[in-house]
Tab-separated table of C-alpha atoms and ligand atoms in Angstrom:
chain	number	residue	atom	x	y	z
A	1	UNK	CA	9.578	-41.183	-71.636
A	2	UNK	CA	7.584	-42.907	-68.780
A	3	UNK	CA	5.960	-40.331	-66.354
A	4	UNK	CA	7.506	-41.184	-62.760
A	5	UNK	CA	6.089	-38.586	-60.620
A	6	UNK	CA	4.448	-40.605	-57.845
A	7	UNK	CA	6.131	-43.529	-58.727
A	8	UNK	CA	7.036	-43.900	-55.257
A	9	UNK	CA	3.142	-44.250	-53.907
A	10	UNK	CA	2.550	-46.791	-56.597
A	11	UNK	CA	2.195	-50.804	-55.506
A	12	UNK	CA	4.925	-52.956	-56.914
A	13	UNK	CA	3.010	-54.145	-59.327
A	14	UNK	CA	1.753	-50.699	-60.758
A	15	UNK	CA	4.783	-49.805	-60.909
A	16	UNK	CA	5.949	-52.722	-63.396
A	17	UNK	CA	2.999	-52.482	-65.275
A	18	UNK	CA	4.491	-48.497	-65.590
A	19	UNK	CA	7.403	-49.322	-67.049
A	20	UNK	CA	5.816	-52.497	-69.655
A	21	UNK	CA	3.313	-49.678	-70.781
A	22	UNK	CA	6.282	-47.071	-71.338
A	23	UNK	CA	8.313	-50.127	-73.293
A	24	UNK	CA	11.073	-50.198	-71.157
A	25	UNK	CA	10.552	-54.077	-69.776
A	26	UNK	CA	8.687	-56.878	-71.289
A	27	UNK	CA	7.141	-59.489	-69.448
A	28	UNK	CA	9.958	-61.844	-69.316
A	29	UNK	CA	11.993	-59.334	-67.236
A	30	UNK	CA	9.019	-58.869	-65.203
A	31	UNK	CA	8.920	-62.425	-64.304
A	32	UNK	CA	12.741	-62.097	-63.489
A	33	UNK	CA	12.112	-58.651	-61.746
A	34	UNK	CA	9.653	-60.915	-59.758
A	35	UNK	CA	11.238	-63.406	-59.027
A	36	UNK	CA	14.426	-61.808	-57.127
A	37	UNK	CA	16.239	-62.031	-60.356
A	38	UNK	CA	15.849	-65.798	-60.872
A	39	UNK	CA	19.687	-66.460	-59.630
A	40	UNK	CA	18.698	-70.678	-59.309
A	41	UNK	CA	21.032	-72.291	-57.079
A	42	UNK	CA	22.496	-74.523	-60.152
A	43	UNK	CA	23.403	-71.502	-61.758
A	44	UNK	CA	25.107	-69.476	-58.380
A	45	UNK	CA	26.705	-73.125	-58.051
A	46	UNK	CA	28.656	-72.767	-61.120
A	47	UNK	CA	29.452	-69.105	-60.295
A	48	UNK	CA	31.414	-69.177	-56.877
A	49	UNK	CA	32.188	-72.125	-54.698
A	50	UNK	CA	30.434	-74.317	-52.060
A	51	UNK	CA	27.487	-72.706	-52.561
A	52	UNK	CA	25.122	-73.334	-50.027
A	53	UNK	CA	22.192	-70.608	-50.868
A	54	UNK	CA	21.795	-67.338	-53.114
A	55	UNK	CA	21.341	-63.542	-51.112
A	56	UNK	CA	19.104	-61.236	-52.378
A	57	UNK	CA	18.561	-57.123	-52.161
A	58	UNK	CA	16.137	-54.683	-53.088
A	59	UNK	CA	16.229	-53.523	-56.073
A	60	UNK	CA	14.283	-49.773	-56.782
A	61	UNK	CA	14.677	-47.233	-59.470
A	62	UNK	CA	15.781	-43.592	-58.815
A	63	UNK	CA	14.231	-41.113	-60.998
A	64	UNK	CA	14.763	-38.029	-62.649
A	65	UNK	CA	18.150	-38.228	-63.479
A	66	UNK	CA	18.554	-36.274	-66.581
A	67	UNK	CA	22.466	-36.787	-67.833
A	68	UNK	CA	23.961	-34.631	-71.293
A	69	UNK	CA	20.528	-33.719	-71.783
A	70	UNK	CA	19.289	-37.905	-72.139
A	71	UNK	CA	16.713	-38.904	-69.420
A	72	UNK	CA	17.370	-42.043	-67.396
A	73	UNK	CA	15.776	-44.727	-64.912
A	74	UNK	CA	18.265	-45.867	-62.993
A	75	UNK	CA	18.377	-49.027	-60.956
A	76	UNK	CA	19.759	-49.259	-58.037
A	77	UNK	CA	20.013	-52.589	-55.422
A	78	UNK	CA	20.781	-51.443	-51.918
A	79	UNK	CA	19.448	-52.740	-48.456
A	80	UNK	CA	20.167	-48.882	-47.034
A	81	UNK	CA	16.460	-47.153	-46.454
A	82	UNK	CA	16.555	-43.209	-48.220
A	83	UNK	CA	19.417	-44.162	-50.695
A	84	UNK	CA	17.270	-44.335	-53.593
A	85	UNK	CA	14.819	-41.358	-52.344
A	86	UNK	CA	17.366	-39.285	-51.839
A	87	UNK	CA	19.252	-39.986	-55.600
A	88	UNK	CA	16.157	-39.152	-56.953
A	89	UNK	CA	15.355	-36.103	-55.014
A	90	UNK	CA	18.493	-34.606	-55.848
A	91	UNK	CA	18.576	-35.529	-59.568
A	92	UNK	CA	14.715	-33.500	-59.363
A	93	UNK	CA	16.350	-30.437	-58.308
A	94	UNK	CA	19.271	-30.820	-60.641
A	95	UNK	CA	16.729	-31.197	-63.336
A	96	UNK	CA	15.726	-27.699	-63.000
A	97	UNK	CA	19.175	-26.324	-63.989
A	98	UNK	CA	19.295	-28.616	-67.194
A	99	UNK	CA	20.570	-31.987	-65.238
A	100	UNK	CA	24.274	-33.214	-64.699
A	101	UNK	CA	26.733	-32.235	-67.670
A	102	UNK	CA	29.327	-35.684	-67.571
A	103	UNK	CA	32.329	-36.595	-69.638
A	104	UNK	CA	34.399	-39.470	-69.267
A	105	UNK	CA	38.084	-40.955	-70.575
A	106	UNK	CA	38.001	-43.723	-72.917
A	107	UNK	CA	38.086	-46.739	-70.808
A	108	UNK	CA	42.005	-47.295	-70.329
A	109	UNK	CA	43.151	-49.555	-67.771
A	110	UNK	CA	46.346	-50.365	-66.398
A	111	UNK	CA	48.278	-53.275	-65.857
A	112	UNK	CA	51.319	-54.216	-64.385
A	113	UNK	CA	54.073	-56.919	-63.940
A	114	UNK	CA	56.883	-56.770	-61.362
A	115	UNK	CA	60.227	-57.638	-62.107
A	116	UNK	CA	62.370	-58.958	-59.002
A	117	UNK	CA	65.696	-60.414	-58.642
A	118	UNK	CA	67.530	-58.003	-61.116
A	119	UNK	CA	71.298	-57.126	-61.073
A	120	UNK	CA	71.399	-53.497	-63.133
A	121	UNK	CA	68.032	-52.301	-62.925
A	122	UNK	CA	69.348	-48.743	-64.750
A	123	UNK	CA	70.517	-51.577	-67.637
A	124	UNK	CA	66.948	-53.486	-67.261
A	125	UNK	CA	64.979	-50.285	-68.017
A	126	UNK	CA	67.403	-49.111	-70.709
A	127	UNK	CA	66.775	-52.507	-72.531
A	128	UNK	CA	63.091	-52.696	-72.084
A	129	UNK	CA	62.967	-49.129	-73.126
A	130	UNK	CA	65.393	-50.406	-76.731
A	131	UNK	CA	62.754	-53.116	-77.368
A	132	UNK	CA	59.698	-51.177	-76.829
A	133	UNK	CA	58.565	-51.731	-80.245
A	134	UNK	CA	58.968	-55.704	-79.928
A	135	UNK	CA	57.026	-55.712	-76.262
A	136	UNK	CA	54.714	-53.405	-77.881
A	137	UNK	CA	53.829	-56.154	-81.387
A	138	UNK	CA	53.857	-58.690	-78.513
A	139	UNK	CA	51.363	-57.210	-76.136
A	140	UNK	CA	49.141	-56.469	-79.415
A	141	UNK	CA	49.054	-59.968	-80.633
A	142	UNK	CA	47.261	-60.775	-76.746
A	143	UNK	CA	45.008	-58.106	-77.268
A	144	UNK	CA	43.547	-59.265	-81.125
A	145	UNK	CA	39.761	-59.794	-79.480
A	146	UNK	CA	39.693	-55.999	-77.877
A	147	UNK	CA	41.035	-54.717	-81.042
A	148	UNK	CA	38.199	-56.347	-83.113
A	149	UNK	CA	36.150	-53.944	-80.666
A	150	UNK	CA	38.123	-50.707	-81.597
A	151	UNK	CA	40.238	-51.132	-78.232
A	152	UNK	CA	43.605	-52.305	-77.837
A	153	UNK	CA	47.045	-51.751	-76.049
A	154	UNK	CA	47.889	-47.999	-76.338
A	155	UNK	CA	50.754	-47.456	-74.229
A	156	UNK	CA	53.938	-49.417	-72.328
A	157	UNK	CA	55.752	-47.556	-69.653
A	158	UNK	CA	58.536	-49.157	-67.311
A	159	UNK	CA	60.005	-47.768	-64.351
A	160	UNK	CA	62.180	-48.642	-61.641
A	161	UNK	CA	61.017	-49.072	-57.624
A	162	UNK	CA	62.615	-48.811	-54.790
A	163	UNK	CA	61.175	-51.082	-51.983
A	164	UNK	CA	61.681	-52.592	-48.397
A	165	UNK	CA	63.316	-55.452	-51.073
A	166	UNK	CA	65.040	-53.766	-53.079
A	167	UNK	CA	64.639	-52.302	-56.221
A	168	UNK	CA	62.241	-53.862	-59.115
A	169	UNK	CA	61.112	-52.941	-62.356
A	170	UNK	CA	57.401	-52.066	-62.887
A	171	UNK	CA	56.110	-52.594	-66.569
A	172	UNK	CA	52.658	-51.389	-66.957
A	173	UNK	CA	50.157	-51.607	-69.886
A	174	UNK	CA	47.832	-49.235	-71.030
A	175	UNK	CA	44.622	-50.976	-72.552
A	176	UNK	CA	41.641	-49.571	-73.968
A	177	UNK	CA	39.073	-52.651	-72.719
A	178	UNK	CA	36.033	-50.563	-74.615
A	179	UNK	CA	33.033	-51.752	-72.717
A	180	UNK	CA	34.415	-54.626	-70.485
A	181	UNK	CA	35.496	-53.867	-66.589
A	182	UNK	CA	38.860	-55.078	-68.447
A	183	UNK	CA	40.207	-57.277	-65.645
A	184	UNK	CA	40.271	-60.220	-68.294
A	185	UNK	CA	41.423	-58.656	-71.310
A	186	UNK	CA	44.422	-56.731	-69.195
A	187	UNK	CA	45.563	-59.803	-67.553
A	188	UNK	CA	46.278	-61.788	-70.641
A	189	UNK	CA	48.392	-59.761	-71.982
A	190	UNK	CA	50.142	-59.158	-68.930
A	191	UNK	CA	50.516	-62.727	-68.692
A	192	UNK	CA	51.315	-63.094	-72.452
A	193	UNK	CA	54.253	-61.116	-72.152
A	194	UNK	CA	55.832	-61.123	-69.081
A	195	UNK	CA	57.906	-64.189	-69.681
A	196	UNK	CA	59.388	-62.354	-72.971
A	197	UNK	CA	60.311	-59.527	-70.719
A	198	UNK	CA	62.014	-61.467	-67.566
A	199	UNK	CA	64.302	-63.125	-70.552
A	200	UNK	CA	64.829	-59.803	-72.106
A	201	UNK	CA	65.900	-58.239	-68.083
A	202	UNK	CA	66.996	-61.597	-66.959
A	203	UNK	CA	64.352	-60.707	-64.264
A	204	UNK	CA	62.283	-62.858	-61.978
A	205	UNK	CA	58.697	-62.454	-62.781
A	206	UNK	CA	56.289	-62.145	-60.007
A	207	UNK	CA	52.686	-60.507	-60.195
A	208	UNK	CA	50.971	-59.669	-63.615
A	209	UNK	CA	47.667	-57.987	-62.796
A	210	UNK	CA	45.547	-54.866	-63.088
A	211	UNK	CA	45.646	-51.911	-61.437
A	212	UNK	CA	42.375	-50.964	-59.147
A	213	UNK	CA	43.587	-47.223	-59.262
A	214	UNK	CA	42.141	-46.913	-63.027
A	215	UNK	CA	43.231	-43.046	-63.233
A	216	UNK	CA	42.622	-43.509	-67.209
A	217	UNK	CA	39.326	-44.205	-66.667
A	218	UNK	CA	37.751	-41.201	-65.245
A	219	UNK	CA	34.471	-39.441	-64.872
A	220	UNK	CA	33.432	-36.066	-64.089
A	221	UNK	CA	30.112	-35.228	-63.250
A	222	UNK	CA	28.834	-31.494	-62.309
A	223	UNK	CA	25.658	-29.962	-61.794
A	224	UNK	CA	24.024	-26.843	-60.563
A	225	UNK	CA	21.428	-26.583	-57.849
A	226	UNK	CA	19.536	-22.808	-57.483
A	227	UNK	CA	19.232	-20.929	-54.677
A	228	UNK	CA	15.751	-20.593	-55.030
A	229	UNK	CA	15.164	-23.964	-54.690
A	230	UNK	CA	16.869	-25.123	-51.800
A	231	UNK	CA	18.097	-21.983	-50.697
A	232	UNK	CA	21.053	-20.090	-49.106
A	233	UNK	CA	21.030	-21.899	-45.827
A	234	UNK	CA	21.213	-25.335	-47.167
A	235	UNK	CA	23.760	-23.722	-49.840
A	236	UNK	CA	26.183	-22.556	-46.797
A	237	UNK	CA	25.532	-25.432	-45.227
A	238	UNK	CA	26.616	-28.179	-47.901
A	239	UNK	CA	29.490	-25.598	-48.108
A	240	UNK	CA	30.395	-25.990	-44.849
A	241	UNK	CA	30.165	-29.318	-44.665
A	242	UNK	CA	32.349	-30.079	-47.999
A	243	UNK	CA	35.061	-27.952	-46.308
A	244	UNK	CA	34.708	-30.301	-42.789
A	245	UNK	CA	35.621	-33.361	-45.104
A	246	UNK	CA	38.325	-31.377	-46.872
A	247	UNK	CA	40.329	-30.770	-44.260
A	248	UNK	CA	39.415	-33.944	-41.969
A	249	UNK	CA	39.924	-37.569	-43.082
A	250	UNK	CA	37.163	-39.013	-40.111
A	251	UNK	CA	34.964	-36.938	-41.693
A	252	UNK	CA	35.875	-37.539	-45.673
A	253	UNK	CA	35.961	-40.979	-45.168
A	254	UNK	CA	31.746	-40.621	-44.375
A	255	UNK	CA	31.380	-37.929	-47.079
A	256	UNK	CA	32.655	-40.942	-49.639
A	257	UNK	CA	30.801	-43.502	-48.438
A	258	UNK	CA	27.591	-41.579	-48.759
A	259	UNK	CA	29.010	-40.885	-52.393
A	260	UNK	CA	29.385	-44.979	-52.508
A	261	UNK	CA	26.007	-45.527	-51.275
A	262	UNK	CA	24.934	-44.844	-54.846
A	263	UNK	CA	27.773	-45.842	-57.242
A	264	UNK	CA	27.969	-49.680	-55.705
A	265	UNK	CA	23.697	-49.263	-55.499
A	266	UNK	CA	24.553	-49.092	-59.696
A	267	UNK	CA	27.368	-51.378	-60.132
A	268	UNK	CA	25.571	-54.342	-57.989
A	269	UNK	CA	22.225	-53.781	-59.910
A	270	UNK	CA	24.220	-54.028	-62.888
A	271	UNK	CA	26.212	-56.548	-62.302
A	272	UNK	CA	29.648	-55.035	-61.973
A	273	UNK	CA	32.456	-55.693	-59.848
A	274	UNK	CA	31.763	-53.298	-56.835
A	275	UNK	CA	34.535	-53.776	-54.910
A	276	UNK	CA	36.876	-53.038	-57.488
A	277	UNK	CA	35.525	-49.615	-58.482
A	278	UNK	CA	35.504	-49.214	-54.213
A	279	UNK	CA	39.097	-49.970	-54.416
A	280	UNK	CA	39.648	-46.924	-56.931
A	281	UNK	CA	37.642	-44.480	-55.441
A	282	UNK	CA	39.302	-44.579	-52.412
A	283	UNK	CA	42.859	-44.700	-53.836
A	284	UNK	CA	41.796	-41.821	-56.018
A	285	UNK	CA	40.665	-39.821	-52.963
A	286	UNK	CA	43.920	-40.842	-51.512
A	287	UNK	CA	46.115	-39.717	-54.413
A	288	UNK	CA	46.204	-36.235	-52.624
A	289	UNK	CA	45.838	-37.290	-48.788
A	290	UNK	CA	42.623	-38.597	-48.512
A	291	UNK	CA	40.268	-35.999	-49.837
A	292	UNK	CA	36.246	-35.575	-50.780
A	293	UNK	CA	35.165	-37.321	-54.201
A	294	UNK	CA	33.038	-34.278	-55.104
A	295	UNK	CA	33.639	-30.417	-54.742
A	296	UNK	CA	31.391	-27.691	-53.949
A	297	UNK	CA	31.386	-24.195	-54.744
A	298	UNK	CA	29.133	-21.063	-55.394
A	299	UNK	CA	28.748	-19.674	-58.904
A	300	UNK	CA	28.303	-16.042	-59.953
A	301	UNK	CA	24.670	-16.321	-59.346
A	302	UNK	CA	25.032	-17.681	-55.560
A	303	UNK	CA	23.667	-21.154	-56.793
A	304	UNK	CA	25.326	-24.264	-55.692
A	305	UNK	CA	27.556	-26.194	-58.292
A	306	UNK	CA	29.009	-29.420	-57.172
A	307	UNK	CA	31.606	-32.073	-59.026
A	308	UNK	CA	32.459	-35.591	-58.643
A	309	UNK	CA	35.693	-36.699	-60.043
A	310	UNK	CA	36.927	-40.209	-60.049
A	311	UNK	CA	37.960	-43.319	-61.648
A	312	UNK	CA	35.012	-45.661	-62.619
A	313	UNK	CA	36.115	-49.219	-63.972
A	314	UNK	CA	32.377	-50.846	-64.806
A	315	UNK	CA	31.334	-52.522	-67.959
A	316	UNK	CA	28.443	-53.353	-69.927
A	317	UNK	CA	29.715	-56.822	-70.939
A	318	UNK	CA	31.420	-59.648	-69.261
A	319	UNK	CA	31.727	-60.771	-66.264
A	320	UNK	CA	28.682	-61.270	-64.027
A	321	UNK	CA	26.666	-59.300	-66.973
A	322	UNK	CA	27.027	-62.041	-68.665
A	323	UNK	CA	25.413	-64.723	-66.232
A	324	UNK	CA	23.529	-62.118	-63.876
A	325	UNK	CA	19.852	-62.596	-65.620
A	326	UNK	CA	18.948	-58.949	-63.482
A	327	UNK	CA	22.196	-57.173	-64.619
A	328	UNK	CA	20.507	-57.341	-68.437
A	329	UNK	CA	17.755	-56.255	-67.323
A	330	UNK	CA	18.958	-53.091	-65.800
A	331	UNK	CA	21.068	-52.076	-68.822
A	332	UNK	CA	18.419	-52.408	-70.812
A	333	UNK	CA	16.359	-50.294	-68.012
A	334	UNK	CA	19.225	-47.630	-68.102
A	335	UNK	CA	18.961	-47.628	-71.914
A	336	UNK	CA	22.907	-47.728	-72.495
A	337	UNK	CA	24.990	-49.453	-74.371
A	338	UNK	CA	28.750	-48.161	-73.507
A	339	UNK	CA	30.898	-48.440	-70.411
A	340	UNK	CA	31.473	-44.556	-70.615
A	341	UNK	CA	27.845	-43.978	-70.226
A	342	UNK	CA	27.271	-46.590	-67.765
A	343	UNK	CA	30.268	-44.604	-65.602
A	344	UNK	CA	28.443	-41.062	-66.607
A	345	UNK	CA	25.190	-42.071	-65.020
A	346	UNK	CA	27.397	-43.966	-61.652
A	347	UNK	CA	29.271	-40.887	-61.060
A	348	UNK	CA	26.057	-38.587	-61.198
A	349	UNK	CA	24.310	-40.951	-58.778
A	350	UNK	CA	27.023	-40.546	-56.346
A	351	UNK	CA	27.124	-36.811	-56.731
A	352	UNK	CA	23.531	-36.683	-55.943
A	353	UNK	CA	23.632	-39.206	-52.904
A	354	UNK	CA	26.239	-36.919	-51.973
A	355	UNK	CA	24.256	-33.438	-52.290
A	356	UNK	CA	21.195	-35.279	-50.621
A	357	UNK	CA	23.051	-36.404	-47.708
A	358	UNK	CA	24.943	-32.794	-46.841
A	359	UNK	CA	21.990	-30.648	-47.454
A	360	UNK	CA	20.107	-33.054	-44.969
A	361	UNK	CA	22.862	-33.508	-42.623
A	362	UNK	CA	23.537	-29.820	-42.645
A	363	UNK	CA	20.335	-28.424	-42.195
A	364	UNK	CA	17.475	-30.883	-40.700
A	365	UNK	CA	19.516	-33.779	-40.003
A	366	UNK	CA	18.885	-37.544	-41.891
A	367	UNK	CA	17.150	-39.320	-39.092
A	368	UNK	CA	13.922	-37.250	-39.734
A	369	UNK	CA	13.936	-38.462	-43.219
A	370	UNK	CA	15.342	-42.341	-42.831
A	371	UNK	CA	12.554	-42.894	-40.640
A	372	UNK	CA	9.773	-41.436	-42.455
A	373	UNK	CA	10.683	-44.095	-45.386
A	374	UNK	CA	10.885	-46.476	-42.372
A	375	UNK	CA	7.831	-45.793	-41.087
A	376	UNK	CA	6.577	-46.821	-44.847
A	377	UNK	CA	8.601	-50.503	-44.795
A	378	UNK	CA	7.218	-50.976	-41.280
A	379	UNK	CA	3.553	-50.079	-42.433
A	380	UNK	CA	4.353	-52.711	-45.143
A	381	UNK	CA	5.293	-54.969	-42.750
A	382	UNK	CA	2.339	-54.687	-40.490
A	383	UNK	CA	0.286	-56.068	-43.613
A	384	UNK	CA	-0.732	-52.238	-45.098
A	385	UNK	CA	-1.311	-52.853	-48.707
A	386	UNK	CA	-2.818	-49.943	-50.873
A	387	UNK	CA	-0.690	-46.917	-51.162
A	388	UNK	CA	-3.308	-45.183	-48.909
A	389	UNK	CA	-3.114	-47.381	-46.037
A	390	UNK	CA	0.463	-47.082	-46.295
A	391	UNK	CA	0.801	-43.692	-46.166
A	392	UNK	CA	-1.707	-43.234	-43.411
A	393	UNK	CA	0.069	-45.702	-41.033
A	394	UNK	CA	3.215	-44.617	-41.787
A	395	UNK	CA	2.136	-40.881	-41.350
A	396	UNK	CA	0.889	-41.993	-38.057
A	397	UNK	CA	3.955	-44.457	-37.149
A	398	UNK	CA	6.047	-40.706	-37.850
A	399	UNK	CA	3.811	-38.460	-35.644
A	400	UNK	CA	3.858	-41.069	-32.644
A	401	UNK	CA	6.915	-41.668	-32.999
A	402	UNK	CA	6.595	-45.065	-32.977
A	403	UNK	CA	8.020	-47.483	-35.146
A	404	UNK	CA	6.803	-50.804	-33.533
A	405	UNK	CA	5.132	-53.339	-36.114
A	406	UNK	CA	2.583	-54.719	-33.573
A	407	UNK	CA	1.632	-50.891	-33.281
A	408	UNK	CA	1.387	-50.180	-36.826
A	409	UNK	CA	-0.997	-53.680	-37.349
A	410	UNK	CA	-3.023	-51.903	-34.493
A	411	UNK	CA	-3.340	-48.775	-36.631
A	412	UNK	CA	-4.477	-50.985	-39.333
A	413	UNK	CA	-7.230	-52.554	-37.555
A	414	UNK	CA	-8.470	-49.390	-36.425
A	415	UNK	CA	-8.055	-47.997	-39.966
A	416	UNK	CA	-10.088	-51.077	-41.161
A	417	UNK	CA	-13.062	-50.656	-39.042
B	501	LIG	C1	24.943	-43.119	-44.717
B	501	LIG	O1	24.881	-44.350	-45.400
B	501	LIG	C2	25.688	-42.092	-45.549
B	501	LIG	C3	25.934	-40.744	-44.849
B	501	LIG	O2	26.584	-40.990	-43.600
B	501	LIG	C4	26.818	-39.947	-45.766
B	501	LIG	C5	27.366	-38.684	-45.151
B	501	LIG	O3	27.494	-38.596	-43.936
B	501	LIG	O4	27.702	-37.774	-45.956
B	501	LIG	C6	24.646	-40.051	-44.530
């Protein structure tokens, strides 16, 4: 494994030329890496509509994240300054106790179809429940592709709902999508069978999609952090401040976003549909009244052991994997393969975002922090290039506290002579 320790003094280019000599990207993703991941406009023109330009973010790597014993680099594309410091930071103390210990569900999603417009909804259920095993062939014979994969449909459950409109029937569809986000493979078959079922019900159909709130597909996360090395203080204090977010929902709803810093940092840099895994992490959290993603608590030894929970629908195929030229590159970065994995190493990046951000805000405060790796970008900025010069402005920029470019290029002048 590449050494990273002061990976984060190293010039961009060093730091590529780190990873080529470790084997973990070849020149062609360099090039890519390079050039802001080579979206050309052609290409974003056949992904979305009217396009008129193509964004970019920064994209970093967070370190030290060692995950069921297997080291990772994980990248991470975020326009937030300390995200990526921090994931590492926390994934450095982690490391001392052994790393985060994950598991995950197999990647089951749900899908559903509403049934409207139905006389006897107590006779509706009672028939789709009769000719289960018929919806059930059906269903498989839409699935054949995931199958081939070792997924498929695993379960068909229909209930009725009472609404402002009455009451419907709900059928929903449990599919094992393997190592897609599953949107595509769950909404055919929805699709697929729905008009079977409305003749079956003599029901009207209405939507067929998937369900955001993928509570099949979860992933737990926990690691320890000793006393000894961040000790007591910061221990109550993260304590403390998981219990603030436990019982208030202005304060959880910061306390997950911090968490979300990091998860979307991994599902953007790989490609994956970040708004949908937003979707159900905060339905998760809301399962219960809205409540913290992770959990803190002290162990027999007095050392802090925290524990994310929560549904994680990424893949490692399809979608914008597929036509994102950076997305490749950062699976092949994270050295994985599966969609479990890929929701292993998300959920332990949020739990350490998460750990950074209350043992900061709980003890020093993040400003302190933020705006020494500000002073860094502005030093960068002001024209500093060498790690040296950028250190030494920004160390200046910190003790002045001043953060004005045209004050750091001073610095550098002065530095220069
Ligand atoms: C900022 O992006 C995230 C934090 O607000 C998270 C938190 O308050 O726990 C620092």
């Amino acid at each position: 494994m590449v050494d990273f320790s002061g990976f984060y003094k190293l010039t961009v280019d060093e730091r590529l030329a780190k990873l080529k000599a470790g084997g973990l990207v070849n020149d062609d993703d360099i090039k890519l890496l390079k050039d802001s991941g080579a979206l050309k406009l052609d290409l974003a023109d056949r992904m979305v509509e009217n396009v008129i330009g193509v964004s970019h973010l920064p994209m970093g790597l967070a370190t030290n994240f060692v995950i069921n014993g297997k080291e990772y680099v994980v990248p991470m594309m975020i326009e937030e300054p300390s995200v990526i410091a921090a994931a590492s930071n926390a994934a450095k103390l982690a490391k001392e106790s052994g790393g985060f210990t994950a598991i995950a569900d197999e990647p089951v999603m749900i899908g559903q179809i509403q049934f409207v417009n139905i006389s006897d909804v107590e006779k509706a259920l009672q028939i789709i429940k009769e000719k289960k095993d018929e919806i059930f062939t059906l269903a498989k014979s839409y699935a054949q592709q995931i199958e081939r994969y070792g997924g498929g449909v695993k379960e068909i459950h229909a209930r009725i709902l009472p609404t402002i409109r009455g009451k419907m029937i709900i059928v929903e569809f449990y599919v094992d999508v393997r190592d897609a986000m599953g949107a595509n493979t769950i909404n055919t078959v929805l699709e697929g069978v729905a008009p079977t079922i409305s003749e079956m019900i003599k029901g009207k159909t209405r939507l067929r999609i998937l369900s955001n709130l993928a509570v099949k597909r979860k992933v737990t996360v926990t690691a320890v952090w000793k006393k000894e090395l961040i000790g007591e203080e910061a221990i109550e204090g993260i304590l403390d401040a998981y219990a603030f977010a436990d019982s208030d929902i202005f304060r959880c709803a910061t306390h997950n976003k911090g968490i979300m810093n990091g998860i979307d940092a991994v599902a953007l840099a790989t490609g994956n549909d970040w708004r949908a895994v937003e979707a159900g992490a905060h339905a998760f959290a809301a399962m219960l009244g809205y409540k913290p993603l992770t959990q803190y608590e002290k162990n027999a030894d007095g050392n802090l052991v925290g524990t994310i929970t929560l549904p994680i629908a990424a893949g490692t195929v399809g979608g914008a994997i597929n036509t994102s030229p950076l997305a490749k590159v950062s699976l092949k970065l994270l050295g994985i393969k599966t969609s479990k994995e890929l929701s292993m190493v998300m959920a332990a990046v949020g739990l350490a975002n998460n750990f950074a951000a209350l043992r900061a805000l709980s003890t020093e405060g993040i400003q302190k922090g933020h705006m020494k790796l500000h002073a860094r970008n502005i030093a960068v900025l002001a024209g500093a290039t060498s790690g040296e010069e950028i250190d030494t402005v920004a160390a200046e920029l910190a003790k002045s506290h001043n953060y004005d470019v045209n004050f750091a290029k001073e610095l550098l002048v002065k530095m220069k002579k």
